[in-house]
XYZ file of C-alpha atoms in Angstrom:
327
model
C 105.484 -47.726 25.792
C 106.100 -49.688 22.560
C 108.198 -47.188 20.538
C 110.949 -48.096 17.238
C 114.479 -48.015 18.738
C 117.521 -47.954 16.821
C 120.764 -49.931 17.721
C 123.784 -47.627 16.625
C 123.100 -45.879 13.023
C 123.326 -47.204 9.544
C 120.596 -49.329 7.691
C 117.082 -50.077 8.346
C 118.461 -53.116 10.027
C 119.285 -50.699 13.088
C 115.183 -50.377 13.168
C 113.677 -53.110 16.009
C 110.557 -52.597 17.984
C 111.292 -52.402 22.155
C 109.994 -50.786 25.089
C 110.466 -46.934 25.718
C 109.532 -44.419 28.531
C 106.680 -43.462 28.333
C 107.053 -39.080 27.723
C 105.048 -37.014 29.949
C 103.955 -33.495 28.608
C 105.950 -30.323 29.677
C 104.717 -27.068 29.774
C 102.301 -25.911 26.147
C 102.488 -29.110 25.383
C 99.703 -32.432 25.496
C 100.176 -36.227 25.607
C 99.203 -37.272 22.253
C 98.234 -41.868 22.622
C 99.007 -42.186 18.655
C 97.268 -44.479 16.090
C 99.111 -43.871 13.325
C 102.333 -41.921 11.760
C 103.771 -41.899 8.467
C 107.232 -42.295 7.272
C 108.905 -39.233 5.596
C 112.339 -39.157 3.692
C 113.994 -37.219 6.691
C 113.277 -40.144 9.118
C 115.666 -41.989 6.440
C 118.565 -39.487 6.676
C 118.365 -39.468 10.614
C 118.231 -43.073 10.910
C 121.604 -42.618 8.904
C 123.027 -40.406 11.488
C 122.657 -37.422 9.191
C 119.782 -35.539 10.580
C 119.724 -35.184 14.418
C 116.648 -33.575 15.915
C 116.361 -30.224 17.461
C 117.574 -29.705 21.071
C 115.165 -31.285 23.529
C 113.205 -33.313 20.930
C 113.114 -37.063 21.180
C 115.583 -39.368 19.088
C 112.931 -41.300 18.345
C 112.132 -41.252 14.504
C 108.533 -39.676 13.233
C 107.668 -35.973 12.435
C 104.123 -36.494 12.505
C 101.246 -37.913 14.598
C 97.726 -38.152 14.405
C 95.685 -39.727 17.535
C 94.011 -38.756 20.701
C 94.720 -36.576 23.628
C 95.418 -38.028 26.751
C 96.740 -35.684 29.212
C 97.246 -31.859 28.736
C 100.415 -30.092 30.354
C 100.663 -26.790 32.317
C 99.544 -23.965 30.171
C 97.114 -25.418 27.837
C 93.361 -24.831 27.930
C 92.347 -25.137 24.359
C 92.846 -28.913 24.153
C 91.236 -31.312 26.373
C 91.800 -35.736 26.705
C 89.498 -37.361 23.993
C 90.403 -34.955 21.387
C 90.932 -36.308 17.562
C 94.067 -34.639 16.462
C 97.449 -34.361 14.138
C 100.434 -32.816 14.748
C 104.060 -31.597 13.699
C 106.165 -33.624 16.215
C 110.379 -32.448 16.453
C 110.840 -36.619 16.742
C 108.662 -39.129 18.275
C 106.098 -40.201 16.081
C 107.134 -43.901 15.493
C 105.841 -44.613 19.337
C 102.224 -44.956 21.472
C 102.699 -42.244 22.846
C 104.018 -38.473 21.877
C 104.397 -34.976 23.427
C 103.297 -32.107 20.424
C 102.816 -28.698 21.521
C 99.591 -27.531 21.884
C 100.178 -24.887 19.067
C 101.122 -27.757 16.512
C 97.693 -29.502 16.711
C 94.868 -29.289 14.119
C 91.976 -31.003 14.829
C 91.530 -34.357 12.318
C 87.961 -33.509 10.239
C 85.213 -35.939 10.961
C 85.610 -37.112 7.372
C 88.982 -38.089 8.121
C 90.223 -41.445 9.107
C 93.736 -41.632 11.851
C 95.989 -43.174 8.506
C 94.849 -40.269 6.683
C 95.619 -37.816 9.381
C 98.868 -39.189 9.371
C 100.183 -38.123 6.356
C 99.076 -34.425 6.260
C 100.978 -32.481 9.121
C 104.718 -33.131 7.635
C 104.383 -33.107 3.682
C 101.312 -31.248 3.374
C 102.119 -28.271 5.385
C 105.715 -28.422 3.719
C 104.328 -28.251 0.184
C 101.904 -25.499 1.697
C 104.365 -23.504 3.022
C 107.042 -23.652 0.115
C 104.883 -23.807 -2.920
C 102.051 -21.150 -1.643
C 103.313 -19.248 1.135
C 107.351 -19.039 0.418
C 107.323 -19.773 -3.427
C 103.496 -17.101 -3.544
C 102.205 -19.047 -6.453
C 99.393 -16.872 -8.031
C 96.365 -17.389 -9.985
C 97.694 -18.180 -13.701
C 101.116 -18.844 -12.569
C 103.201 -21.857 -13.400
C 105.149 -23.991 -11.219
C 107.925 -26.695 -11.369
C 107.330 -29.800 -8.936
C 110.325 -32.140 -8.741
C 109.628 -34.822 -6.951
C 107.234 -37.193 -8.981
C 105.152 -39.706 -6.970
C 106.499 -38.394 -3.346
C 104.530 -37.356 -0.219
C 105.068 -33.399 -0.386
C 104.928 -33.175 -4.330
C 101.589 -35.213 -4.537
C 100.309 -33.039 -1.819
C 101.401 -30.114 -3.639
C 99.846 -30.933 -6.552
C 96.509 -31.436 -4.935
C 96.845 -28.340 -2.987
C 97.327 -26.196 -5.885
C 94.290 -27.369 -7.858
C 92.675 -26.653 -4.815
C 93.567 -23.424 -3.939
C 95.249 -21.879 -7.287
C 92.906 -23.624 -9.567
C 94.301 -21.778 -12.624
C 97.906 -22.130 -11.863
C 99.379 -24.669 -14.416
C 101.693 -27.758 -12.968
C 104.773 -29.220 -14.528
C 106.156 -32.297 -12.952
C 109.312 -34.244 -13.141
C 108.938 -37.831 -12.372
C 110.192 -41.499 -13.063
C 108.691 -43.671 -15.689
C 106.132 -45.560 -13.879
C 104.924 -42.436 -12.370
C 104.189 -39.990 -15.215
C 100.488 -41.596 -15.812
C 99.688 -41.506 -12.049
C 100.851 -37.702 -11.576
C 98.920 -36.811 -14.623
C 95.952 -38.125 -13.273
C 96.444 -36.391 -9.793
C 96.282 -33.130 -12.135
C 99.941 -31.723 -13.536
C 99.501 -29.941 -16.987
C 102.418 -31.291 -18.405
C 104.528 -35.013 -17.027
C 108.611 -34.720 -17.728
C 109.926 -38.093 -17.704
C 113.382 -36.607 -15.818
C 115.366 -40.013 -17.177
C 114.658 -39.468 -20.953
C 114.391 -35.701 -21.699
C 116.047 -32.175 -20.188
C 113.045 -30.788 -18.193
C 114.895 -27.152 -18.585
C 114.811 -27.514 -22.440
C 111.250 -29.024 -21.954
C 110.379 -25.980 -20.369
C 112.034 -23.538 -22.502
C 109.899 -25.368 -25.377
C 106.265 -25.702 -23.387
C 106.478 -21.923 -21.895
C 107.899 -20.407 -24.999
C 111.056 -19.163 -23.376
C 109.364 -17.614 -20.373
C 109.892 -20.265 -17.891
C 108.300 -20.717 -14.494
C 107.285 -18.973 -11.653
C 107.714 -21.336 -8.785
C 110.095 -24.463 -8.879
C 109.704 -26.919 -5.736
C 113.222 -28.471 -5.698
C 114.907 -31.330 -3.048
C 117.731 -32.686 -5.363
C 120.159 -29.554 -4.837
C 123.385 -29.226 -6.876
C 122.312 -31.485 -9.707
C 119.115 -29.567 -10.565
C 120.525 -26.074 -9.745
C 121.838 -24.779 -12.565
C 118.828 -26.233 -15.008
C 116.346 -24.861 -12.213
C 117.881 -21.042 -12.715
C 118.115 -21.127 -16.065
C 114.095 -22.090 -16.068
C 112.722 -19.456 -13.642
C 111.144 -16.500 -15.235
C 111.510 -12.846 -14.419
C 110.938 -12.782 -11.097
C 110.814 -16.586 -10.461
C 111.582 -18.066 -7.065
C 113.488 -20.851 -6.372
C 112.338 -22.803 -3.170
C 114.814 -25.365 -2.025
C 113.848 -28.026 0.781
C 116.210 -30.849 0.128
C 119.892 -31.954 -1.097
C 119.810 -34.888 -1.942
C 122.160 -34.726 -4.927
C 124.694 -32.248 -3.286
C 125.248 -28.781 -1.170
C 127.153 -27.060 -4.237
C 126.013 -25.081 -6.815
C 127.489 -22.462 -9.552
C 125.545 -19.511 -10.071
C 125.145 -17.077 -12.548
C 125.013 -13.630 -10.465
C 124.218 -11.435 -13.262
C 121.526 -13.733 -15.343
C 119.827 -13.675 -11.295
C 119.883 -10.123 -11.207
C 118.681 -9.178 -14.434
C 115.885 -11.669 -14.008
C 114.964 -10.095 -10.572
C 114.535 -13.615 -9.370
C 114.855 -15.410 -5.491
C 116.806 -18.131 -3.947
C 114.615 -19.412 -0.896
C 115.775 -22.112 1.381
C 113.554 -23.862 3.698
C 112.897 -26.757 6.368
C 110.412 -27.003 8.509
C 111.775 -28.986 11.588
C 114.372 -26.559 12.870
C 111.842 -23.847 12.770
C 111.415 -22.378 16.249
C 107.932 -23.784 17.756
C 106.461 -20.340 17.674
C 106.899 -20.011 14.272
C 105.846 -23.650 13.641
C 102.716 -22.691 15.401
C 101.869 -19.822 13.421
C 102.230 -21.727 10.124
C 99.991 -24.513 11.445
C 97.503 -21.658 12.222
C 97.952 -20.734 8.000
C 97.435 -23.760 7.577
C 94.482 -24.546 9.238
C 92.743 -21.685 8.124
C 93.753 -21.724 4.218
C 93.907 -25.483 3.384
C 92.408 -27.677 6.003
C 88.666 -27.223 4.936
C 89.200 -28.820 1.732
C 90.778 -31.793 3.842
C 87.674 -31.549 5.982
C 85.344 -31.580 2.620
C 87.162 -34.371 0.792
C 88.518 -31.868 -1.943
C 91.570 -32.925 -1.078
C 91.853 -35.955 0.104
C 95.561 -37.726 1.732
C 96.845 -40.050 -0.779
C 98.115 -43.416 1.244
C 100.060 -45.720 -0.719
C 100.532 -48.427 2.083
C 99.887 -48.979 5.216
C 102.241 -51.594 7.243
C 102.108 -51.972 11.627
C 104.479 -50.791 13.538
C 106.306 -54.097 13.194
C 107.060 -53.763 10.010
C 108.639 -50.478 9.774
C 111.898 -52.067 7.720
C 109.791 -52.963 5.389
C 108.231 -49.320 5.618
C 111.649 -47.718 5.256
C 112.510 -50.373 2.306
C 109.370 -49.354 0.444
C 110.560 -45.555 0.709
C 114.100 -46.575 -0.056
C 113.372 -47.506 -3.468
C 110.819 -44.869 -4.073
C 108.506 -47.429 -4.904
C 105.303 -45.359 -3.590
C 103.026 -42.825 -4.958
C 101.777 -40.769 -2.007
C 102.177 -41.495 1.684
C 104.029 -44.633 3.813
C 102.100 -45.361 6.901
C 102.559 -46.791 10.107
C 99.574 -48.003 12.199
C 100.745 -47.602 15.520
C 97.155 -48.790 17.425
């Protein structure tokens, strides 16, 4: 099969196009002939030789698919060849062909094209799980998205006003993104290069702070995020991107009753994967399937092309999703 090979680690010069075996599906699992993927941040730190996958997943970059079934393996009846679908992958995605479990697949809505499908399984579920599962945003809450313009914080943005309508959204983000986020709905735009957002927030919330803060920057952001979390605020960390090593005020996090929460998704056993597909499914997928939310998809480049793919994420030039069309 045509699949994205690397040659050794290092730059998105590694990245070439070549043949692969083809994977056949083990047991609980299907063979997955994939039209399209997306490109996520993490593909970037593995390509980098930072971010191996889990035991037994392929080294081939992509955490999400969306295409049709071709084959089911032992032990799965509720799938059959011809199916539309999208999946959680552990690695794979940037080939034809891939091997999801059976218990990772939602069905793509009619009203849902392959690109789109592509971009929901690995940044919509994450913002999903971290923003309204982990981080239990509430009706009339308020919650701090860091992240700007990027995959899982426009998806979480979109699945907020979807399913916590009156939940208000603050948002850090470059310059050239503020208008764009405000449009997607966030209540209030920080411009993170010109002003504090924690004095920002102090100032907008009237020295109550937030509920929920959605942070992947790490040891930069962590003593600004504590210090604007209100009484029983969570914290909900999914990236590091700044650093592993934080000071933290003990005594300010007790008083303040509030939570530390770190998350990925990928290293997640596949059971428990499976069950928060099922969530998923059940809680957020129908307003896919109605168009209330819709995937955002900045670009869409071939397989070919994915240097230029990673280049594009590289200098966070996108607002949404990076796609790859793989048929």
């Amino acid at each position: 099969m045509k699949a994205v090979l690397m040659e050794g680690f290092g730059g998105r010069e590694v990245l070439r196009v070549g043949d692969a075996p083809k994977p056949a599906p083990k047991e609980n699992q299907v063979l997955v002939r994939v039209m399209a993927t997306s490109v996520n941040r993490p593909d970037l730190v593995q390509r980098e030789g930072k971010y191996p996958p889990p035991p037994g997943e392929s080294e081939i970059l992509g955490l999400e698919v969306a295409g049709i079934v071709e084959e089911v393996g032992p032990g799965v009846s509720a799938w059959q060849p011809g199916d539309r679908v999208m999946s959680l992958v552990g690695g794979g995605g940037y080939a034809e062909y891939a091997t999801p479990y059976a218990n990772h697949l939602m069905r793509i809505p009619e009203t849902m094209s392959f690109e789109e499908a592509a971009c929901v399984c690995e940044t919509y579920i994450t913002a999903f799980l971290n923003v309204l599962v982990l981080g239990a945003l509430k009706e009339g809450e308020t919650a701090l998205l860091h992240g700007g313009g990027g995959g899982v914080n426009t998806a979480a943005i979109q699945l907020c006003r979807a399913l916590v309508p009156s939940s208000r959204l603050i948002v850090t983000a470059s310059p050239g993104k503020v208008e764009r986020v405000k449009e997607l709905g966030a209540d209030l735009v920080i411009n993170y290069r010109e002003s504090d957002f924690a004095e920002v927030i102090k100032e907008y919330t009237g020295k109550k702070g937030v509920d929920v803060i959605l942070d992947h920057i790490g040891a930069k952001y962590f003593s600004s995020n504590m210090n604007s979390l209100a009484v029983k605020g969570r914290l909900v960390v999914i990236g590091v991107t700044s650093g592993i090593t934080g000071e933290l005020n003990l005594a300010m996090m007790m008083v303040k009753r509030q939570q530390i929460i770190g998350s990925v998704l990928r290293a997640r056993p596949v059971a428990e994967k499976g069950d928060i597909v099922a969530l998923f499914a059940e809680r957020a997928l129908p307003k896919l399937a109605d168009r209330t939310v819709v995937p955002i998809v900045h670009q869409v480049f071939p397989l070919e092309q994915v240097r230029e793919a990673h280049a594009l994420m590289e200098e966070s030039g996108h607002f949404g999703k990076i796609v790859l069309r793989v048929a």
